[in-house]
Coordinates of C-alpha atoms in Angstrom, one line a residue:
X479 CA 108.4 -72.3 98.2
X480 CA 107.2 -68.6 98.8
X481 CA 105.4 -67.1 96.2
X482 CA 107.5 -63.9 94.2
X483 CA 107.2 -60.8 96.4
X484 CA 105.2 -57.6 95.4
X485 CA 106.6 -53.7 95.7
X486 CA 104.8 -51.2 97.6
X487 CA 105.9 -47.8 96.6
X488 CA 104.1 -45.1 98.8
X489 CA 106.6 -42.2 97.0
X490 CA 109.2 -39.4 98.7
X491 CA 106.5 -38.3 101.1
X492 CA 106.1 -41.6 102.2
X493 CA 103.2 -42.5 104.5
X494 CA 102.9 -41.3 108.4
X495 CA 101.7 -44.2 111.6
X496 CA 98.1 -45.2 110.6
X497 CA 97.5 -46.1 114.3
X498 CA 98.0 -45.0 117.9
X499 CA 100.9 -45.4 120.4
X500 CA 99.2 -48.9 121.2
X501 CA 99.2 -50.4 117.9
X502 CA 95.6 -50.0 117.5
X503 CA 95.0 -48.6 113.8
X504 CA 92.3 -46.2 112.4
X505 CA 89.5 -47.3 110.1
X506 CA 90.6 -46.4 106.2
X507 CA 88.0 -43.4 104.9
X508 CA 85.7 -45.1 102.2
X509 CA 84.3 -42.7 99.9
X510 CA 81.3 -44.6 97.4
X511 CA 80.7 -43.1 94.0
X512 CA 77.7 -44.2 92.1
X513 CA 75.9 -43.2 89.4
X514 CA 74.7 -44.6 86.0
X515 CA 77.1 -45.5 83.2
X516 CA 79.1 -43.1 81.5
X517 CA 78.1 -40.7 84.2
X518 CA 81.6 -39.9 85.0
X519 CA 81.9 -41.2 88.3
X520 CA 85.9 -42.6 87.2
X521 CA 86.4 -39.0 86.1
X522 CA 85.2 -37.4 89.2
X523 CA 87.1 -40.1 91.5
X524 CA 90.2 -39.3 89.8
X525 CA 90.2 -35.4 89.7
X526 CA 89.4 -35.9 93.5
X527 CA 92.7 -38.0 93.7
X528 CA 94.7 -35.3 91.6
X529 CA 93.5 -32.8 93.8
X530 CA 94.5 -34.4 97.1
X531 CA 98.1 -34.7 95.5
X532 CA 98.7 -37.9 98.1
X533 CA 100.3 -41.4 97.4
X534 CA 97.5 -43.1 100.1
X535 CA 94.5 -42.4 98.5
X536 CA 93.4 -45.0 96.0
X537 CA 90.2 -45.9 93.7
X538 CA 88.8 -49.3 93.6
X539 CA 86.3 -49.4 90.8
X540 CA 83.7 -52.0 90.7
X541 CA 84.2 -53.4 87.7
X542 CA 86.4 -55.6 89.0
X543 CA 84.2 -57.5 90.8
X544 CA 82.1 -58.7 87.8
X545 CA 81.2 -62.5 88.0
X546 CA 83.2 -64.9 86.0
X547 CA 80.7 -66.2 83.0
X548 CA 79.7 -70.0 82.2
X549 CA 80.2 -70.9 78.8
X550 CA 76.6 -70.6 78.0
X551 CA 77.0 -67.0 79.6
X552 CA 79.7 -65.8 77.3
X553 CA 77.6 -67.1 74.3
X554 CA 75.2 -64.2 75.7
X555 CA 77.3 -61.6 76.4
X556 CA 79.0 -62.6 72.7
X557 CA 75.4 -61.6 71.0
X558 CA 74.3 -59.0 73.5
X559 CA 72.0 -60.6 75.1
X560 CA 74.1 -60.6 78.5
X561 CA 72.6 -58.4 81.3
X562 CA 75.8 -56.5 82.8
X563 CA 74.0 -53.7 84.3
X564 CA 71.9 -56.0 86.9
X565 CA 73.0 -56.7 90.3
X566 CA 73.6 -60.4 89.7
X567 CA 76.4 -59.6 87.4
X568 CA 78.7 -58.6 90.4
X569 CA 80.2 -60.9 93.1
X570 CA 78.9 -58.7 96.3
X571 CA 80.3 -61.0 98.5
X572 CA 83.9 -60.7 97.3
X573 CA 83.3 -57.1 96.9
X574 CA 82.2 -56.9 100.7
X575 CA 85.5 -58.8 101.8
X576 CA 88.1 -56.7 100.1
X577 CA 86.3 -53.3 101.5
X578 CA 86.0 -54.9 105.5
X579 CA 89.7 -55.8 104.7
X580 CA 90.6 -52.4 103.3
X581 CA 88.5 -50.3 106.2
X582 CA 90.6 -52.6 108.4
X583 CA 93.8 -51.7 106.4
X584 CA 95.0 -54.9 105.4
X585 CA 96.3 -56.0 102.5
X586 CA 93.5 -56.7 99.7
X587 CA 94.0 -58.5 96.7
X588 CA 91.7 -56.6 94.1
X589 CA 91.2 -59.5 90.6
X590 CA 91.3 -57.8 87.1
X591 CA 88.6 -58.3 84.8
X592 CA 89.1 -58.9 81.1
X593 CA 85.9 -57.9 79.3
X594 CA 87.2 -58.7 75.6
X595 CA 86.6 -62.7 77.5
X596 CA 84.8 -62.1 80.4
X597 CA 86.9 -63.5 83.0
X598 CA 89.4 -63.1 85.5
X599 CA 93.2 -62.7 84.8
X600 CA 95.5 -64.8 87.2
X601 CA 97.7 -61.8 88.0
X602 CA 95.7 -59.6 90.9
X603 CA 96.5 -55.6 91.7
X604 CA 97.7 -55.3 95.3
X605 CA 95.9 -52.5 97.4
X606 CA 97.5 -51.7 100.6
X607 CA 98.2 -48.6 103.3
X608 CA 95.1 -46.5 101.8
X609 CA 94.2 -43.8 104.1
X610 CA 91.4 -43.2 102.0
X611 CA 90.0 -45.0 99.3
X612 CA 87.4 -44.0 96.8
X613 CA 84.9 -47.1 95.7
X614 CA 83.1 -46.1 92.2
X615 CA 80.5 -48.1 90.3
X616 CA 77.5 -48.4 89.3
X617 CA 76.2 -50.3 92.1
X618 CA 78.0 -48.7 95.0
X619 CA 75.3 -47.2 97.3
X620 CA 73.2 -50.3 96.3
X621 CA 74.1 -53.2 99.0
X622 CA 72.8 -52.0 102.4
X623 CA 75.9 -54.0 103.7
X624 CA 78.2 -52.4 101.7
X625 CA 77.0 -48.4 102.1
X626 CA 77.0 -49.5 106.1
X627 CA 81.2 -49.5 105.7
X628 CA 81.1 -46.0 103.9
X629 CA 81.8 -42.9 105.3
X630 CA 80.8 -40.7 102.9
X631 CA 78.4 -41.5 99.6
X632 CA 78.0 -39.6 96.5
X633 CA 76.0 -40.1 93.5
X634 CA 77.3 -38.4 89.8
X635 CA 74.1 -37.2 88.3
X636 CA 74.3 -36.9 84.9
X637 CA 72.2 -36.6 81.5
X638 CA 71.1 -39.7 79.7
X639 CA 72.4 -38.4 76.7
X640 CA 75.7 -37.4 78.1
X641 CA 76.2 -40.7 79.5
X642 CA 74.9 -42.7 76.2
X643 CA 77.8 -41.1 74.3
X644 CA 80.2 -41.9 76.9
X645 CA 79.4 -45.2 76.7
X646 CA 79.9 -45.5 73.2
X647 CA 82.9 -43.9 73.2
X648 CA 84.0 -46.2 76.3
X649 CA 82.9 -49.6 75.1
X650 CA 84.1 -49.4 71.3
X651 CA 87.6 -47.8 72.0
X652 CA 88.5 -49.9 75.1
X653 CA 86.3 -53.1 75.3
X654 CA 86.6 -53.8 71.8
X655 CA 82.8 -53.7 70.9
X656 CA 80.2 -52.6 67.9
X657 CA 78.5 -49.7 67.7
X658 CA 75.2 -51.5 67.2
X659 CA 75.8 -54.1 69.5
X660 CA 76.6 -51.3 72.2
X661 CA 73.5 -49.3 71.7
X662 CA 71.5 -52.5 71.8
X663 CA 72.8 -53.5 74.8
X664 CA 71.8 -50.1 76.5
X665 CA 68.7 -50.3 74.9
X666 CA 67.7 -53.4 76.4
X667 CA 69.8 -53.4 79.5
X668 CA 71.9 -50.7 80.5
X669 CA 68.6 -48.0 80.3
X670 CA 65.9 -50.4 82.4
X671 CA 68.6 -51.1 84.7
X672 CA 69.4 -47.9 85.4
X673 CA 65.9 -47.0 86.0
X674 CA 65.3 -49.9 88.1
X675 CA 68.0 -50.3 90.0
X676 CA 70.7 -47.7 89.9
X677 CA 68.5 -44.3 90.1
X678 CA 66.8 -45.2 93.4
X679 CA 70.0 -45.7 95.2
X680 CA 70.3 -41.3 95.0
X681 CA 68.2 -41.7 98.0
X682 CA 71.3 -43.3 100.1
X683 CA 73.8 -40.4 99.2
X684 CA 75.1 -38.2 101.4
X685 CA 76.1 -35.9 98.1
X686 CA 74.6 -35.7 94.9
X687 CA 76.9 -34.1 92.2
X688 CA 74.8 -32.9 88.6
X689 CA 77.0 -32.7 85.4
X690 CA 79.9 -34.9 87.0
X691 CA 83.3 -33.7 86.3
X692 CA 81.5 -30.2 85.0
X693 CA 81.1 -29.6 88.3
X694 CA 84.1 -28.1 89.9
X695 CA 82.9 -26.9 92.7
X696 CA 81.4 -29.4 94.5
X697 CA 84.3 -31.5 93.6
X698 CA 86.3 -28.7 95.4
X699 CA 84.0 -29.1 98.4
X700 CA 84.4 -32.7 98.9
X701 CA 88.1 -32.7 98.5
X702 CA 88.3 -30.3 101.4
X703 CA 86.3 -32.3 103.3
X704 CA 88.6 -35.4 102.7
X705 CA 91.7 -33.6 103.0
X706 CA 89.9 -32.5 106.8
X707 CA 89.4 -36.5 107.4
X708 CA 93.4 -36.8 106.9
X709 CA 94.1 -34.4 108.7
X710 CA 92.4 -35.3 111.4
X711 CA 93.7 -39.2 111.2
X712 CA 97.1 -37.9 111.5
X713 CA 98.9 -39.1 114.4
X714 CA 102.1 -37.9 116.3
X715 CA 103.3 -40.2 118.8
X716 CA 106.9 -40.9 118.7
X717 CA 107.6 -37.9 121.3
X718 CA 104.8 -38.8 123.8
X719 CA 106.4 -42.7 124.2
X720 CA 108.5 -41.2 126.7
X721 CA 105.5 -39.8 128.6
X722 CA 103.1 -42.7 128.3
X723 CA 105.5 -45.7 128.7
X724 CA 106.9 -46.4 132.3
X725 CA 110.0 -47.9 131.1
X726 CA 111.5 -48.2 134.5
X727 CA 109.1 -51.3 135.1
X728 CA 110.5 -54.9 134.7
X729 CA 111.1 -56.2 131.1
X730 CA 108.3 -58.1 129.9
X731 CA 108.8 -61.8 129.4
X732 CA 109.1 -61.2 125.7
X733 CA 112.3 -59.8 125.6
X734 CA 115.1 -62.0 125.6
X735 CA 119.1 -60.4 125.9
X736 CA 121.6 -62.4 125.5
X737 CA 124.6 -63.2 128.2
X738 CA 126.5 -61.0 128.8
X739 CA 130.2 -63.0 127.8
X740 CA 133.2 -61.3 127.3
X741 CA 133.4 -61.8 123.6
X742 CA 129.8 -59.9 123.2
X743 CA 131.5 -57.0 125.3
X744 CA 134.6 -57.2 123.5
X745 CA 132.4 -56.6 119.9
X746 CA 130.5 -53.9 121.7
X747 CA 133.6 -52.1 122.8
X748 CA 134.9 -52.2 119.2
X749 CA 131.2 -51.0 117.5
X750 CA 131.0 -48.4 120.1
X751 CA 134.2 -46.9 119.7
X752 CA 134.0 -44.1 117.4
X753 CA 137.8 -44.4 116.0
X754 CA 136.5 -47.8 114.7
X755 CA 137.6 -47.9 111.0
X756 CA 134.2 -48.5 108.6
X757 CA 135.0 -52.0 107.4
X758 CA 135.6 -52.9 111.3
X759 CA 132.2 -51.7 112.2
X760 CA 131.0 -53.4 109.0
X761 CA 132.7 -56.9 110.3
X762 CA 131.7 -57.4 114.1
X763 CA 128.1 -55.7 113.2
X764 CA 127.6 -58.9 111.3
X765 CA 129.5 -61.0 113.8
X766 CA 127.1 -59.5 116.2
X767 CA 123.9 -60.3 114.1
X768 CA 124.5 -63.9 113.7
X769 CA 124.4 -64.5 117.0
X770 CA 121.7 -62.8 117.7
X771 CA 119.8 -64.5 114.6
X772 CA 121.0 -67.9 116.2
X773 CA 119.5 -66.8 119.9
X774 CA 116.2 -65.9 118.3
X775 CA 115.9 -68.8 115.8
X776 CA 115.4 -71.0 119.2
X777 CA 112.4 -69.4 119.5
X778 CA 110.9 -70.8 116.5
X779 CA 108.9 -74.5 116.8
X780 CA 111.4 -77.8 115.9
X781 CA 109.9 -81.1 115.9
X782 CA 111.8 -84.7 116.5
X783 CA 113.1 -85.7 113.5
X784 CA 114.7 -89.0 113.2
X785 CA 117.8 -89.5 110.5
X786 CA 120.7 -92.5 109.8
X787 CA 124.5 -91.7 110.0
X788 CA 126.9 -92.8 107.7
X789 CA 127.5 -95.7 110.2
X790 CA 123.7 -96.8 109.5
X791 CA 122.9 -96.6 113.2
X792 CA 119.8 -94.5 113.7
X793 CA 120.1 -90.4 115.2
X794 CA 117.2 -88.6 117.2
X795 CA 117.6 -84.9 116.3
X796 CA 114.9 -81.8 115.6
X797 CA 114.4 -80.3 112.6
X798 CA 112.8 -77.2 112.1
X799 CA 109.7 -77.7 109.4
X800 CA 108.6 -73.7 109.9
X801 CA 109.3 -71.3 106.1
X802 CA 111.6 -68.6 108.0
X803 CA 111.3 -64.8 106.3
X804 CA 113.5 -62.2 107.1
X805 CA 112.6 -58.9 106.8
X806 CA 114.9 -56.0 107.5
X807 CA 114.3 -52.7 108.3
X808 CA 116.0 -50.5 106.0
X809 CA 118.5 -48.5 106.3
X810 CA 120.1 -49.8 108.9
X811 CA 118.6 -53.4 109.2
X812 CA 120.2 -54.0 106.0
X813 CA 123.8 -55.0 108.3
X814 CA 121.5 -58.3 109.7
X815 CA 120.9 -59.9 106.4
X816 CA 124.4 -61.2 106.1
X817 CA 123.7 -62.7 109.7
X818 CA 120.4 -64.4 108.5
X819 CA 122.3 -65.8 105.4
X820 CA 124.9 -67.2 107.6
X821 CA 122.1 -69.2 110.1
X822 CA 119.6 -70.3 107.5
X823 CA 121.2 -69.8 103.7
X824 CA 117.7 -70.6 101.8
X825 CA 116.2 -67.4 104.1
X826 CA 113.8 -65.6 101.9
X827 CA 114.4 -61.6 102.4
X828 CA 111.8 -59.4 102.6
X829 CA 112.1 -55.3 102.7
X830 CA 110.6 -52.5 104.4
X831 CA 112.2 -48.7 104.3
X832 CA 111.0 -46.5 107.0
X833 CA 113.0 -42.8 107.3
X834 CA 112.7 -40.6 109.9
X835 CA 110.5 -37.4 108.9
X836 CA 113.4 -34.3 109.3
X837 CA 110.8 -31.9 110.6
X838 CA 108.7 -34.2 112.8
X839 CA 110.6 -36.8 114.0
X840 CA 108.2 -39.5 113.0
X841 CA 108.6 -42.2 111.3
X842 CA 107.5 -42.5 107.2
X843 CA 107.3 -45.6 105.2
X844 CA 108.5 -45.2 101.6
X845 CA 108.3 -48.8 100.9
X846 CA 107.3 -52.3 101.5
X847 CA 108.2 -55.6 99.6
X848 CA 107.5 -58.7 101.4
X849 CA 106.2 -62.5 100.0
X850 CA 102.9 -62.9 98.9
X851 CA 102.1 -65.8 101.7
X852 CA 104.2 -64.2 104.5
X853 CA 101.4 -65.0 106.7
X854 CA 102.6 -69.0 106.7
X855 CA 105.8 -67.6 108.1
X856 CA 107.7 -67.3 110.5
X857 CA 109.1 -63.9 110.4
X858 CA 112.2 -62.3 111.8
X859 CA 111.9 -58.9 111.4
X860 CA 115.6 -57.0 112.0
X861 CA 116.3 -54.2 112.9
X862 CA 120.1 -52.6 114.2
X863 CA 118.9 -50.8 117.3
X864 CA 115.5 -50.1 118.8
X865 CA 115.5 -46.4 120.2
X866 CA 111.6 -45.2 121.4
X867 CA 110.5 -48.3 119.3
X868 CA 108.5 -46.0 116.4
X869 CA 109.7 -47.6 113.8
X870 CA 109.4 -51.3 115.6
X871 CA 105.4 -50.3 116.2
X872 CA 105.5 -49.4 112.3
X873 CA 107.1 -52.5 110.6
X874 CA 105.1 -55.0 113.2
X875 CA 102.1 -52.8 112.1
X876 CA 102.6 -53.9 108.1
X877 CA 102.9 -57.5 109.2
X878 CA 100.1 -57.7 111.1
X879 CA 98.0 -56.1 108.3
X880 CA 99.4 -58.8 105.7
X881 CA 98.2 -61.1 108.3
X882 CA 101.2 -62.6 109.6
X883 CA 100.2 -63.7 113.3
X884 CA 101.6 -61.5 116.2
X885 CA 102.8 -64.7 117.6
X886 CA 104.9 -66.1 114.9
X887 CA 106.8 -62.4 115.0
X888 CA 110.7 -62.0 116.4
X889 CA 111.9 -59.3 116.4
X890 CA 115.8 -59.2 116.5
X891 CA 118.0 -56.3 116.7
X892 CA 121.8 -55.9 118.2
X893 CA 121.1 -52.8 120.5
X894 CA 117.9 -51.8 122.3
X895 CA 116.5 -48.9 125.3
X896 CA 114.0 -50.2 127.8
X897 CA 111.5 -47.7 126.8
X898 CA 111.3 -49.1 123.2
X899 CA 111.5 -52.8 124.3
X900 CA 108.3 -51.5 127.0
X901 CA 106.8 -49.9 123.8
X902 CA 107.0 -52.9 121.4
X903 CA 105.2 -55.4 124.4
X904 CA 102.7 -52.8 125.4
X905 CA 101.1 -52.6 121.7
X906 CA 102.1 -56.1 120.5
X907 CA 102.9 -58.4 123.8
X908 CA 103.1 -61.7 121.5
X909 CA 105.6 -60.5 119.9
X910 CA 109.1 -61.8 121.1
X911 CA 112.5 -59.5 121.0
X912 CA 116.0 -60.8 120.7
X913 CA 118.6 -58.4 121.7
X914 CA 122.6 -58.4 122.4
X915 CA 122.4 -55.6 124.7
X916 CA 120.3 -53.1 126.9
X917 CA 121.4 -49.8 127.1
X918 CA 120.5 -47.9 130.3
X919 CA 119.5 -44.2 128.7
X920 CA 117.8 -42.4 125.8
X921 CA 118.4 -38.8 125.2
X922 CA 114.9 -36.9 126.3
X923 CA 115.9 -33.9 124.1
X924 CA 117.5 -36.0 121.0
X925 CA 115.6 -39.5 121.6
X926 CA 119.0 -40.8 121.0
X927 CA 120.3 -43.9 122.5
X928 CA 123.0 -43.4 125.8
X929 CA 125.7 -44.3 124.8
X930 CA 124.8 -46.2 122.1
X931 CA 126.2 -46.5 118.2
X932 CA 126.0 -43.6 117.2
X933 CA 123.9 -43.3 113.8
X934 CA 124.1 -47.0 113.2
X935 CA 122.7 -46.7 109.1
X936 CA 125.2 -44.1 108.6
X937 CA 128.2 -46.1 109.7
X938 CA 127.1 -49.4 108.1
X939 CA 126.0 -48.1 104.7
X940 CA 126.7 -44.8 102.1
X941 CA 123.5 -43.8 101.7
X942 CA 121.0 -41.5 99.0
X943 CA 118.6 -39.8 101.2
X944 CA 115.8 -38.6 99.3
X945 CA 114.4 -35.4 100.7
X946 CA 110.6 -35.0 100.8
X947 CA 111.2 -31.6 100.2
X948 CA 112.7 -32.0 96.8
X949 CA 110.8 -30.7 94.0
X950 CA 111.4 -33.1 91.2
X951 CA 109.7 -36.1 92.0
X952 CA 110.7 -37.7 89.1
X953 CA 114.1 -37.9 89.9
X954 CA 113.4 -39.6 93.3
X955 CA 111.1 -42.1 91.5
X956 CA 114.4 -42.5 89.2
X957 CA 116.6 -43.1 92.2
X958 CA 114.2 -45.8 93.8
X959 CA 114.0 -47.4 90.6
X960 CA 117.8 -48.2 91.1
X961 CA 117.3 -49.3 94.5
X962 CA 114.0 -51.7 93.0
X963 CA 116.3 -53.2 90.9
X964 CA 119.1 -54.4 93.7
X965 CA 116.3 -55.5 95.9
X966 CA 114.7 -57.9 93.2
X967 CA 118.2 -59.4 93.1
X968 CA 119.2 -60.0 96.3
X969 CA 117.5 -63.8 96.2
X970 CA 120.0 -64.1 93.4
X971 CA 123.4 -62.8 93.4
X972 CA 123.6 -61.0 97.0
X973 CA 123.2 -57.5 96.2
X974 CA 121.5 -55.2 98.8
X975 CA 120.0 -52.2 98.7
X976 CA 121.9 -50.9 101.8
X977 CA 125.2 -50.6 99.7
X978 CA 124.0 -47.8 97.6
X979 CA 127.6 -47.0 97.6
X980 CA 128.1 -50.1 95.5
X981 CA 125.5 -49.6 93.0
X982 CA 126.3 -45.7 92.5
X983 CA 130.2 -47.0 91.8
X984 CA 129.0 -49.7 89.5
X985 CA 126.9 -46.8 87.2
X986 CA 130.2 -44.6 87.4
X987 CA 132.4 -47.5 86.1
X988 CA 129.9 -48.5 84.0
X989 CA 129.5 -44.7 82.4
X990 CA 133.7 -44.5 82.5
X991 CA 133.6 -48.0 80.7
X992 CA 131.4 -46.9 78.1
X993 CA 133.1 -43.7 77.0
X994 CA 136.1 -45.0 77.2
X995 CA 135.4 -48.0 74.4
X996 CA 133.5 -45.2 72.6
X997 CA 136.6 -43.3 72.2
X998 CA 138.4 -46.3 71.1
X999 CA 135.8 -46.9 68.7
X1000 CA 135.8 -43.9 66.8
X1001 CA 139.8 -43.7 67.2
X1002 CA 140.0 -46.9 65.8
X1003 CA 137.4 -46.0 62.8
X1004 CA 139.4 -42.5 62.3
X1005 CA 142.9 -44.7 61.8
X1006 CA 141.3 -46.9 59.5
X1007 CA 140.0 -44.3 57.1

């Protein structure tokens, strides 16, 4: 069984390539924040956030990372006499994992702490595609190990008074404490260890802020400076495949096309013709993707696997014992997930929406929902056609960061250029593609495919496009809520997000529907009376 999948929601302005034209990523931005408690180092970290105005810039706060008590230890903590201000009280270890993983940008699976009984929840918040991320506690700039992964350090210098009142005001509204078991606890812990432990780590700070959140312009300062680090990791690359790719080279071994038989020419012929009614198109794209799906699911392991027939004699067959995930590439990857149902109709469907930036060209993810254990997958990752292989690059790039292995990666789509399949086995070469069809040209000027589709997602699917440039983002969130719900139902009664024409008919009926039984109602009422 694979574990319920989690949504990654990066918003309208989605997120640009975190990584070169070679697959090779850059290192997330880790900002620390220390400072005593109540110093306002949350505060700060979020009005640094607010001021950046980006989805990709998270904080991770280190009170997560508290140590699960004994039973003798929650005794303690019960009559104050627990020491959470010490080093001891925080799994550094844990800590030091999720930050290597996050400067690395995979996904990292941050635990929740529940201070009312000092333990871990089961559930776990899911950190992933941070650009920059901002680490705040009390103890940041205090593991050498830990500062070494930092690229910039602050400390929030604030007074003791200040603070004191904070954490009153923290601890009795949100941690459910006393007033005189709170000020005990800083009298006997929270002040030593601050003077012990916490105030010597100013020295490792690259930026020391007094009054904390008071202090607007040094907050200003080190915003700009972050916004300079994105800035600067932003990468353009989809126009300059064409000039660092020799696509005119042989295909790599990795690609496999299918022969080329006269019913796969006959189905091109009809997909390619632009007279081709919609539900046509609709039809022989699926055709089309089944057998694809059926080439490329010959590249996944089978073992011997022996079984008895109905005549009790015994039958040497394979069976395949690999969990198969599909994930398609929305909008226009949608069209394969019929095929995948067809060839393996337990498939478990994962998501990814990548759009084409209007203004750039590039490609943005918006969003990402794929299985919790994906890694012990194999994956086929669809796609309709690949053009200069951008997008490809992209979604391979999110699997590889939720550490799926580049080898257990197909890549299947119905229509492909040489420079996108040279693209896809230049950054990733153990990653196979299965394609119906090679088409000899891409438009320098356009980067469309020659002949090609046409604009495959627009034919196949009735589409919302949400503009980055609209102002109201809440009625984009709206929309994608919509769209959320379709997607968590597709395991169940086979609704998919790439119909949006569906789902926007099925509000109108159901808004119709309503009215009109509302009508009836009060009709019905008025006669009465």
């Amino acid at each position: 069984m694979l574990e319920h999948k989690k949504n990654t929601y990066f918003g309208t302005q989605g997120k640009s390539p975190w990584y070169r034209w070679d697959g090779t990523k850059f290192d997330c931005y880790i900002v620390g924040v220390a400072g005593g408690s109540g110093s306002g180092k949350t505060s700060v970290s979020e009005r640094i956030i607010a001021n950046l105005n980006v989805p990709w810039v998270v904080v991770l706060s280190m009170d997560s990372y508290y140590k699960v008590l004994t039973s003798e230890q929650k005794i303690e903590a019960l009559n104050n006499n627990y020491n959470f201000d010490h080093p001891n009280a925080f799994d550094f270890d844990l800590l030091l994992e999720n930050l290597k993983d996050l400067k690395e940008g995979k996904r990292v699976e941050v635990p929740i702490y529940d201070f009312v009984t000092h333990s871990r929840q089961p559930q776990t918040n899911t950190l992933y595609g941070a650009n920059v991320v901002i680490f705040e506690g009390i103890f940041a700039l205090y593991d050498r190990r830990i500062t070494d992964l930092m690229d910039l350090k602050i400390f929030v210098d604030t007074d003791s008074d200040i603070r004191l009142v904070r954490r009153l005001k923290r601890d009795i509204d949100q941690r459910g404490r006393d007033i005189n078991g709170v000020i005990q606890q800083y009298l006997n812990f929270v002040k030593p260890a601050f003077d012990q432990h916490i105030q010597p780590t100013v020295k490792n700070a690259d930026v020391i802020i007094p009054r904390g959140l008071e202090n607007l312009v040094a907050i200003d300062l080190i915003t700009k400076h972050i916004q300079r680090q994105l800035n600067e990791r932003r990468y353009s690359f989809r126009w300059e495949l064409l000039k660092k790719i020799d696509y005119n080279e042989e295909l790599p071994k990795t690609v496999i096309v299918l022969e080329q038989t006269p019913q796969l020419k006959g189905i091109h012929t009809i997909m390619r013709d632009r007279d081709t009614q919609r539900d046509d198109f609709i039809f022989y794209s699926e055709r089309l993707a089944s057998l694809v799906i059926e080439r490329g699911l010959s590249e996944v392991t089978v073992k011997d696997h022996q079984v008895t027939t109905p005549l009790d004699l015994p039958y040497m067959g394979k069976r395949c014992n690999e969990k198969i995930c599909g994930v398609s590439i929305l909008r226009a990857g949608g069209i394969m997930e019929n095929g995948l149902r067809r060839v393996v109709k337990d498939a478990f469907i994962g998501k990814i929406l990548i759009q084409t930036d209007p203004t750039t060209g590039e490609p943005l993810l918006h969003f990402a929902k794929l299985p919790n254990n994906i890694h012990d997958c194999y994956v086929l990752l669809m796609d309709a056609q690949i053009a200069t292989g951008a997008a490809a690059l992209m979604a391979i790039r999110i699997l590889l960061d939720h550490n799926v292995p580049e080898d257990r990666i197909i890549f299947l789509t119905l229509l492909a250029t040489r420079l996108g399949l040279h693209v896809i086995s230049n950054a990733f070469p153990k990653v196979k593609v299965c394609t119906s069809m090679i088409d000899p040209k891409i438009n320098e000027e356009t980067l469309f495919i020659e002949p090609g589709v046409g604009n495959f997602g627009g034919k196949n699917i009735d589409c919302i496009y949400l503009s980055p440039t609209i102002e109201h983002e809440t009625l984009n969130s709206r929309i994608i809520t919509i769209l959320h719900i379709q997607i968590d139902t597709t395991e169940h009664n086979h609704l998919y997000l790439n119909d949006t024409n569906r789902i926007i008919n099925n509000l109108i009926c159901f808004s119709f529907n309503f009215y009109i039984h509302l009508i009836i109602i009060i009709c019905a009422n008025f006669l009465s009376n």
